[in-house]
Amino acid sequence: METRRAAITAIGHYLPEDRLTNADLEKLVDTSDEWIRTRTGIRERRILKDPDKATSYMATQAAQELLAKRNLDPTEIDLVIVATVTPDMFFPATACIVAAEIGAVNAWAYDVSAACSGFLFALSTGVRFIESGKHEKVLVIGADKMSTIVDYTDRTTCVLFGDGAACALLEPSDDDNGIMDSIEHADGSQWSSLCMLGGGSLHPPSPLTLEKRLHFLHQEGQPVFKAAVKGMADVAAEIVERNGLSGDDIRYLVPHQANLRIIDATARRMGVTMDKVMLNIERYGNTTAATIPLCLADWEAQLRKGDNLVLAAFGGGFTWGAAWVRWAYDGSGSA
Ligand code: UT7
């Protein structure tokens, strides 16, 4: 039996208006615009300041943009998957809230927790529901309100992250384009290098967890950096090589936006020049599960049917992976 292929057929995104610049951070912690730019490539990030608006708000805005662009009836959606490490609350899943907000009353919904690889893992999951023939329309969203778990007294992490959301619609492909291949990995042996210790069943909320600031993201930058450079470059090279592609065949590398130096190493390993790399880290920082679909949203207008894209990510867990996507439609509007 021939396998159905899944294709991304629409993109939506949402970015909060408020900007947190390197100059703003210089007033909060002992850092400098020069250090942040040269070590990470970031100039500013977006922050959702309204304390009453959480990750589901941004995810809903992104989904509504997608529905409006495609003039799609939300009752046609079969499944909503939200990738996030900043869910509105532990349960219910943020995806359930989003599905209700957008009127996807016929959809089932769940969250995927895979940190910066979240969108790729959610995409891979959604693809299987299309390929198997179970579903016709799956909405995959990457959304994180990182500002709620970032410690703005810790200069080693607070300069890195921003808030945002973006999403992709998966439908059966009617030609040779679509999600061609994907690779996923996880290795929990170094989980403590990148985590949020407090609030779960290991360290339930208590005055002590608050005092020890365990409800903030914790990252050991150097070990994560080393693992990310190797993991992301290896997996991107693996997907290219096992599909017989060369750097020349790739229209765009779409990397997770954690650090310009990690992206540079990945591009070099793949033989892809930087003009073929989607980069928006300068403007948004690391939005965790939202980085890859936010890139797709920014470049959507330039994308053409048949363009080969390699999506690649590395993040907490550790988790990492890549996908080869042959783009399924010509972009419109402006990037
Ligand atoms: O997205 C999920 C996966 N995450 C990642 O991929 C992130 C991976 N890690 C990184 O991107 C980098 O490790 C960082 C950007 C987090 C840090 O860059 P680095 O080049 O690895 O710096 P470092 O941690 O080795 O620190 C170098 C120095 C230290 O000072 P000393 O000990 O040499 O005196 C830090 O204290 O830079 C200092 N430093 C800062 N200085 C100014 C650390 N953060 C800052 C800062 N401003 N914001």
GROMACS .gro file of C-alpha atoms and ligand atoms in nm:
model
  383
    1MET     CA    1   0.000   0.000   0.000
    2GLU     CA    2   0.137   0.341  -0.093
    3THR     CA    3   0.186   0.578   0.201
    4ARG     CA    4   0.004   0.908   0.193
    5ARG     CA    5   0.234   1.205   0.227
    6ALA     CA    6   0.163   1.499   0.457
    7ALA     CA    7   0.232   1.857   0.349
    8ILE     CA    8   0.244   2.191   0.525
    9THR     CA    9  -0.031   2.388   0.350
   10ALA     CA   10  -0.049   2.706   0.560
   11ILE     CA   11   0.144   2.898   0.825
   12GLY     CA   12   0.032   3.142   1.096
   13HIS     CA   13   0.223   3.337   1.356
   14TYR     CA   14   0.197   3.576   1.647
   15LEU     CA   15   0.456   3.796   1.812
   16PRO     CA   16   0.383   4.025   2.107
   17GLU     CA   17   0.448   4.393   2.038
   18ASP     CA   18   0.673   4.476   2.334
   19ARG     CA   19   1.045   4.456   2.263
   20LEU     CA   20   1.318   4.380   2.517
   21THR     CA   21   1.643   4.513   2.372
   22ASN     CA   22   2.002   4.445   2.471
   23ALA     CA   23   2.013   4.801   2.607
   24ASP     CA   24   1.714   4.718   2.832
   25LEU     CA   25   1.899   4.409   2.961
   26GLU     CA   26   2.211   4.616   3.033
   27LYS     CA   27   1.996   4.794   3.295
   28LEU     CA   28   1.883   4.466   3.455
   29VAL     CA   29   2.204   4.259   3.474
   30ASP     CA   30   2.581   4.296   3.427
   31THR     CA   31   2.591   4.243   3.051
   32SER     CA   32   2.656   4.437   2.733
   33ASP     CA   33   2.505   4.468   2.389
   34GLU     CA   34   2.846   4.369   2.249
   35TRP     CA   35   2.864   4.045   2.455
   36ILE     CA   36   2.511   3.941   2.365
   37ARG     CA   37   2.549   4.014   1.994
   38THR     CA   38   2.886   3.846   1.951
   39ARG     CA   39   2.810   3.539   2.169
   40THR     CA   40   2.452   3.479   2.056
   41GLY     CA   41   2.353   3.699   1.759
   42ILE     CA   42   2.054   3.847   1.948
   43ARG     CA   43   1.965   4.218   1.947
   44GLU     CA   44   1.610   4.211   2.084
   45ARG     CA   45   1.325   3.977   2.180
   46ARG     CA   46   0.949   4.012   2.202
   47ILE     CA   47   0.781   3.990   2.543
   48LEU     CA   48   0.413   3.931   2.618
   49LYS     CA   49   0.383   4.170   2.910
   50ASP     CA   50   0.014   4.124   2.991
   51PRO     CA   51   0.014   3.891   3.296
   52ASP     CA   52  -0.339   3.775   3.212
   53LYS     CA   53  -0.230   3.644   2.871
   54ALA     CA   54  -0.045   3.314   2.857
   55THR     CA   55   0.093   3.075   2.595
   56SER     CA   56  -0.258   2.974   2.480
   57TYR     CA   57  -0.326   3.337   2.389
   58MET     CA   58  -0.029   3.355   2.154
   59ALA     CA   59  -0.103   3.009   2.010
   60THR     CA   60  -0.465   3.110   1.951
   61GLN     CA   61  -0.363   3.431   1.773
   62ALA     CA   62  -0.125   3.236   1.548
   63ALA     CA   63  -0.393   2.975   1.471
   64GLN     CA   64  -0.652   3.243   1.395
   65GLU     CA   65  -0.414   3.411   1.151
   66LEU     CA   66  -0.370   3.076   0.974
   67LEU     CA   67  -0.746   3.010   0.963
   68ALA     CA   68  -0.813   3.359   0.822
   69LYS     CA   69  -0.539   3.331   0.558
   70ARG     CA   70  -0.676   2.999   0.437
   71ASN     CA   71  -1.042   3.091   0.493
   72LEU     CA   72  -1.063   2.761   0.679
   73ASP     CA   73  -1.359   2.651   0.891
   74PRO     CA   74  -1.211   2.547   1.230
   75THR     CA   75  -1.464   2.266   1.263
   76GLU     CA   76  -1.271   2.088   0.983
   77ILE     CA   77  -0.962   2.049   1.202
   78ASP     CA   78  -0.917   1.693   1.333
   79LEU     CA   79  -0.631   1.743   1.577
   80VAL     CA   80  -0.452   2.032   1.750
   81ILE     CA   81  -0.101   1.970   1.887
   82VAL     CA   82   0.073   2.240   2.089
   83ALA     CA   83   0.446   2.210   2.150
   84THR     CA   84   0.541   2.410   2.459
   85VAL     CA   85   0.738   2.405   2.783
   86THR     CA   86   0.539   2.700   2.915
   87PRO     CA   87   0.185   2.562   2.911
   88ASP     CA   88  -0.081   2.784   3.067
   89MET     CA   89  -0.089   2.527   3.350
   90PHE     CA   90   0.012   2.162   3.401
   91PHE     CA   91  -0.330   2.049   3.294
   92PRO     CA   92  -0.548   2.070   3.101
   93ALA     CA   93  -0.326   2.074   2.795
   94THR     CA   94  -0.282   2.416   2.639
   95ALA     CA   95  -0.390   2.254   2.311
   96CYS     CA   96  -0.738   2.191   2.457
   97ILE     CA   97  -0.772   2.559   2.546
   98VAL     CA   98  -0.652   2.668   2.202
   99ALA     CA   99  -0.887   2.427   2.022
  100ALA     CA  100  -1.181   2.568   2.218
  101GLU     CA  101  -1.072   2.930   2.156
  102ILE     CA  102  -1.050   2.884   1.780
  103GLY     CA  103  -1.370   2.681   1.755
  104ALA     CA  104  -1.204   2.353   1.656
  105VAL     CA  105  -1.490   2.166   1.824
  106ASN     CA  106  -1.434   1.842   1.629
  107ALA     CA  107  -1.064   1.820   1.713
  108TRP     CA  108  -0.891   1.626   1.983
  109ALA     CA  109  -0.593   1.803   2.133
  110TYR     CA  110  -0.277   1.749   2.335
  111ASP     CA  111   0.057   1.908   2.420
  112VAL     CA  112   0.406   1.789   2.334
  113SER     CA  113   0.690   1.869   2.573
  114ALA     CA  114   1.023   1.857   2.393
  115ALA     CA  115   1.162   2.205   2.465
  116CYS     CA  116   1.339   2.354   2.162
  117SER     CA  117   1.273   2.040   1.955
  118GLY     CA  118   0.903   2.066   2.040
  119PHE     CA  119   0.782   2.190   1.702
  120LEU     CA  120   0.979   1.923   1.513
  121PHE     CA  121   0.853   1.646   1.742
  122ALA     CA  122   0.494   1.771   1.720
  123LEU     CA  123   0.525   1.801   1.343
  124SER     CA  124   0.655   1.446   1.316
  125THR     CA  125   0.362   1.323   1.528
  126GLY     CA  126   0.107   1.516   1.324
  127VAL     CA  127   0.255   1.384   0.999
  128ARG     CA  128   0.187   1.025   1.109
  129PHE     CA  129  -0.185   1.098   1.155
  130ILE     CA  130  -0.204   1.228   0.798
  131GLU     CA  131   0.012   0.951   0.650
  132SER     CA  132  -0.192   0.681   0.822
  133GLY     CA  133  -0.512   0.819   0.670
  134LYS     CA  134  -0.668   0.885   1.010
  135HIS     CA  135  -0.685   1.262   0.970
  136GLU     CA  136  -0.719   1.524   0.694
  137LYS     CA  137  -0.625   1.839   0.885
  138VAL     CA  138  -0.380   1.860   1.176
  139LEU     CA  139  -0.280   2.193   1.330
  140VAL     CA  140   0.071   2.191   1.477
  141ILE     CA  141   0.160   2.489   1.696
  142GLY     CA  142   0.487   2.588   1.863
  143ALA     CA  143   0.433   2.845   2.138
  144ASP     CA  144   0.625   2.959   2.442
  145LYS     CA  145   0.595   3.247   2.686
  146MET     CA  146   0.957   3.206   2.797
  147SER     CA  147   0.948   3.534   2.991
  148THR     CA  148   0.745   3.355   3.261
  149ILE     CA  149   1.025   3.105   3.339
  150VAL     CA  150   1.329   3.325   3.273
  151ASP     CA  151   1.514   3.463   3.576
  152TYR     CA  152   1.582   3.828   3.492
  153THR     CA  153   1.856   3.838   3.756
  154ASP     CA  154   2.057   3.561   3.582
  155ARG     CA  155   2.266   3.712   3.302
  156THR     CA  156   2.362   3.373   3.163
  157THR     CA  157   2.004   3.293   3.057
  158CYS     CA  158   1.790   3.608   3.058
  159VAL     CA  159   1.956   3.751   2.748
  160LEU     CA  160   1.867   3.446   2.540
  161PHE     CA  161   1.491   3.398   2.537
  162GLY     CA  162   1.179   3.564   2.399
  163ASP     CA  163   0.806   3.498   2.358
  164GLY     CA  164   0.620   3.396   2.044
  165ALA     CA  165   0.402   3.144   1.865
  166ALA     CA  166   0.362   3.006   1.516
  167CYS     CA  167   0.182   2.717   1.354
  168ALA     CA  168   0.153   2.497   1.049
  169LEU     CA  169  -0.143   2.316   0.897
  170LEU     CA  170  -0.081   1.959   0.780
  171GLU     CA  171  -0.297   1.810   0.505
  172PRO     CA  172  -0.254   1.520   0.264
  173SER     CA  173  -0.024   1.615  -0.023
  174ASP     CA  174  -0.169   1.598  -0.372
  175ASP     CA  175   0.170   1.576  -0.543
  176ASP     CA  176   0.533   1.483  -0.468
  177ASN     CA  177   0.584   1.765  -0.217
  178GLY     CA  178   0.548   1.747   0.159
  179ILE     CA  179   0.730   1.611   0.463
  180MET     CA  180   0.974   1.370   0.298
  181ASP     CA  181   1.168   1.238   0.597
  182SER     CA  182   1.236   1.310   0.962
  183ILE     CA  183   1.478   1.198   1.232
  184GLU     CA  184   1.416   1.233   1.605
  185HIS     CA  185   1.650   1.172   1.899
  186ALA     CA  186   1.642   1.197   2.279
  187ASP     CA  187   1.908   1.140   2.545
  188GLY     CA  188   1.797   1.204   2.901
  189SER     CA  189   2.137   1.139   3.058
  190GLN     CA  190   2.221   1.511   3.063
  191TRP     CA  191   1.872   1.638   3.145
  192SER     CA  192   1.996   1.852   3.435
  193SER     CA  193   2.201   2.077   3.204
  194LEU     CA  194   1.883   2.238   3.076
  195CYS     CA  195   1.572   2.217   3.288
  196MET     CA  196   1.325   2.381   3.522
  197LEU     CA  197   1.353   2.189   3.848
  198GLY     CA  198   1.065   2.332   4.046
  199GLY     CA  199   0.692   2.286   4.028
  200GLY     CA  200   0.674   1.921   3.920
  201SER     CA  201   0.641   1.601   4.121
  202LEU     CA  202   1.013   1.600   4.209
  203HIS     CA  203   1.009   1.946   4.364
  204PRO     CA  204   0.647   2.050   4.415
  205PRO     CA  205   0.596   2.423   4.477
  206SER     CA  206   0.698   2.520   4.831
  207PRO     CA  207   0.852   2.820   5.003
  208LEU     CA  208   1.189   2.642   4.962
  209THR     CA  209   1.153   2.597   4.585
  210LEU     CA  210   1.064   2.965   4.559
  211GLU     CA  211   1.358   3.068   4.775
  212LYS     CA  212   1.595   2.855   4.565
  213ARG     CA  213   1.448   3.002   4.245
  214LEU     CA  214   1.371   2.654   4.112
  215HIS     CA  215   1.075   2.783   3.910
  216PHE     CA  216   1.310   2.941   3.662
  217LEU     CA  217   1.481   2.786   3.364
  218HIS     CA  218   1.830   2.659   3.445
  219GLN     CA  219   2.096   2.614   3.177
  220GLU     CA  220   2.462   2.516   3.189
  221GLY     CA  221   2.558   2.705   2.876
  222GLN     CA  222   2.884   2.536   2.775
  223PRO     CA  223   2.776   2.166   2.791
  224VAL     CA  224   2.452   2.251   2.614
  225PHE     CA  225   2.641   2.450   2.353
  226LYS     CA  226   2.880   2.162   2.283
  227ALA     CA  227   2.600   1.906   2.260
  228ALA     CA  228   2.390   2.140   2.043
  229VAL     CA  229   2.668   2.207   1.793
  230LYS     CA  230   2.728   1.834   1.751
  231GLY     CA  231   2.364   1.720   1.773
  232MET     CA  232   2.215   1.972   1.534
  233ALA     CA  233   2.497   1.952   1.279
  234ASP     CA  234   2.503   1.569   1.289
  235VAL     CA  235   2.129   1.524   1.249
  236ALA     CA  236   2.104   1.783   0.971
  237ALA     CA  237   2.392   1.616   0.787
  238GLU     CA  238   2.237   1.272   0.845
  239ILE     CA  239   1.902   1.364   0.688
  240VAL     CA  240   2.072   1.525   0.391
  241GLU     CA  241   2.307   1.233   0.332
  242ARG     CA  242   2.055   0.954   0.373
  243ASN     CA  243   1.831   1.118   0.114
  244GLY     CA  244   2.114   1.174  -0.134
  245LEU     CA  245   2.090   1.553  -0.113
  246SER     CA  246   2.381   1.796  -0.134
  247GLY     CA  247   2.417   2.154  -0.013
  248ASP     CA  248   2.322   2.272  -0.364
  249ASP     CA  249   1.985   2.096  -0.344
  250ILE     CA  250   1.886   2.280  -0.026
  251ARG     CA  251   1.691   2.602  -0.075
  252TYR     CA  252   1.685   2.684   0.298
  253LEU     CA  253   1.817   2.547   0.624
  254VAL     CA  254   1.554   2.628   0.890
  255PRO     CA  255   1.741   2.595   1.219
  256HIS     CA  256   1.624   2.634   1.576
  257GLN     CA  257   1.735   2.983   1.678
  258ALA     CA  258   1.935   2.937   2.000
  259ASN     CA  259   2.273   3.076   1.903
  260LEU     CA  260   2.411   3.209   1.577
  261ARG     CA  261   2.733   3.013   1.632
  262ILE     CA  262   2.542   2.681   1.656
  263ILE     CA  263   2.353   2.768   1.337
  264ASP     CA  264   2.675   2.863   1.159
  265ALA     CA  265   2.835   2.527   1.252
  266THR     CA  266   2.529   2.337   1.126
  267ALA     CA  267   2.522   2.523   0.793
  268ARG     CA  268   2.892   2.464   0.738
  269ARG     CA  269   2.860   2.093   0.810
  270MET     CA  270   2.580   2.070   0.550
  271GLY     CA  271   2.772   2.269   0.290
  272VAL     CA  272   2.503   2.538   0.291
  273THR     CA  273   2.605   2.905   0.264
  274MET     CA  274   2.457   3.151   0.516
  275ASP     CA  275   2.243   3.321   0.249
  276LYS     CA  276   2.040   2.996   0.245
  277VAL     CA  277   1.983   2.994   0.622
  278MET     CA  278   1.665   3.134   0.776
  279LEU     CA  279   1.776   3.363   1.058
  280ASN     CA  280   1.558   3.576   1.283
  281ILE     CA  281   1.737   3.521   1.616
  282GLU     CA  282   1.852   3.883   1.597
  283ARG     CA  283   1.493   4.006   1.630
  284TYR     CA  284   1.319   3.741   1.844
  285GLY     CA  285   1.590   3.556   2.043
  286ASN     CA  286   1.518   3.196   2.136
  287THR     CA  287   1.141   3.142   2.145
  288THR     CA  288   1.189   2.767   2.216
  289ALA     CA  289   0.911   2.573   2.035
  290ALA     CA  290   0.821   2.871   1.816
  291THR     CA  291   1.156   2.938   1.645
  292ILE     CA  292   1.121   2.709   1.342
  293PRO     CA  293   0.759   2.796   1.248
  294LEU     CA  294   0.837   3.167   1.308
  295CYS     CA  295   1.114   3.134   1.048
  296LEU     CA  296   0.869   2.969   0.807
  297ALA     CA  297   0.625   3.256   0.869
  298ASP     CA  298   0.891   3.519   0.802
  299TRP     CA  299   1.009   3.349   0.480
  300GLU     CA  300   0.670   3.222   0.360
  301ALA     CA  301   0.639   3.480   0.083
  302GLN     CA  302   0.975   3.375  -0.067
  303LEU     CA  303   0.907   3.002  -0.059
  304ARG     CA  304   0.819   2.823  -0.382
  305LYS     CA  305   0.657   2.490  -0.448
  306GLY     CA  306   0.925   2.221  -0.459
  307ASP     CA  307   1.184   2.412  -0.251
  308ASN     CA  308   1.388   2.175  -0.035
  309LEU     CA  309   1.401   2.281   0.330
  310VAL     CA  310   1.591   2.114   0.612
  311LEU     CA  311   1.446   2.186   0.955
  312ALA     CA  312   1.680   2.114   1.248
  313ALA     CA  313   1.663   2.163   1.624
  314PHE     CA  314   1.838   2.080   1.949
  315GLY     CA  315   1.705   2.141   2.299
  316GLY     CA  316   1.639   2.038   2.656
  317GLY     CA  317   1.601   1.668   2.728
  318PHE     CA  318   1.833   1.651   2.544
  319THR     CA  319   1.614   1.626   2.236
  320TRP     CA  320   1.714   1.687   1.876
  321GLY     CA  321   1.600   1.614   1.526
  322ALA     CA  322   1.563   1.718   1.164
  323ALA     CA  323   1.305   1.707   0.889
  324TRP     CA  324   1.336   1.728   0.511
  325VAL     CA  325   1.042   1.922   0.371
  326ARG     CA  326   0.966   1.976   0.003
  327TRP     CA  327   0.759   2.296   0.022
  328ALA     CA  328   0.407   2.247  -0.111
  329TYR     CA  329   0.288   2.594  -0.222
  330ASP     CA  330   0.404   2.924  -0.366
  331GLY     CA  331   0.424   3.199  -0.107
  332SER     CA  332   0.228   3.520  -0.130
  333GLY     CA  333   0.231   3.851   0.056
  334SER     CA  334   0.553   3.995   0.192
  335ALA     CA  335   0.803   3.836   0.428
  336UT7     O1  336   1.776   2.632   2.281
  336UT7     C1  337   1.801   2.521   2.359
  336UT7     C2  338   1.944   2.485   2.363
  336UT7     N1  339   2.023   2.592   2.414
  336UT7     C3  340   2.131   2.628   2.348
  336UT7     O2  341   2.159   2.576   2.244
  336UT7     C4  342   2.223   2.729   2.414
  336UT7     C5  343   2.364   2.675   2.415
  336UT7     N2  344   2.460   2.762   2.483
  336UT7     C6  345   2.496   2.882   2.436
  336UT7     O3  346   2.441   2.931   2.339
  336UT7     C7  347   2.611   2.953   2.503
  336UT7     O4  348   2.675   2.863   2.591
  336UT7     C8  349   2.568   3.080   2.582
  336UT7     C9  350   2.526   3.189   2.485
  336UT7    C10  351   2.457   3.048   2.678
  336UT7    C11  352   2.690   3.134   2.661
  336UT7     O5  353   2.796   3.163   2.572
  336UT7     P1  354   2.941   3.103   2.599
  336UT7     O6  355   3.030   3.153   2.494
  336UT7     O7  356   2.927   2.954   2.613
  336UT7     O8  357   2.980   3.171   2.736
  336UT7     P2  358   3.022   3.101   2.872
  336UT7     O9  359   2.906   3.039   2.937
  336UT7    O10  360   3.144   3.015   2.848
  336UT7    O11  361   3.067   3.225   2.956
  336UT7    C12  362   3.182   3.306   2.917
  336UT7    C13  363   3.189   3.425   3.010
  336UT7    C14  364   3.175   3.388   3.157
  336UT7    O12  365   3.259   3.474   3.232
  336UT7     P3  366   3.401   3.422   3.285
  336UT7    O13  367   3.371   3.304   3.372
  336UT7    O14  368   3.479   3.386   3.160
  336UT7    O15  369   3.453   3.541   3.357
  336UT7    C15  370   3.032   3.424   3.188
  336UT7    O16  371   3.011   3.456   3.323
  336UT7    O17  372   3.081   3.515   2.981
  336UT7    C16  373   3.012   3.544   3.102
  336UT7     N3  374   2.873   3.570   3.069
  336UT7    C17  375   2.828   3.691   3.036
  336UT7     N4  376   2.889   3.810   3.025
  336UT7    C18  377   2.816   3.914   2.989
  336UT7    C19  378   2.770   3.481   3.064
  336UT7     N5  379   2.658   3.545   3.028
  336UT7    C20  380   2.691   3.674   3.011
  336UT7    C21  381   2.619   3.788   2.972
  336UT7     N6  382   2.684   3.906   2.962
  336UT7     N7  383   2.486   3.784   2.944
   0.00000   0.00000   0.00000
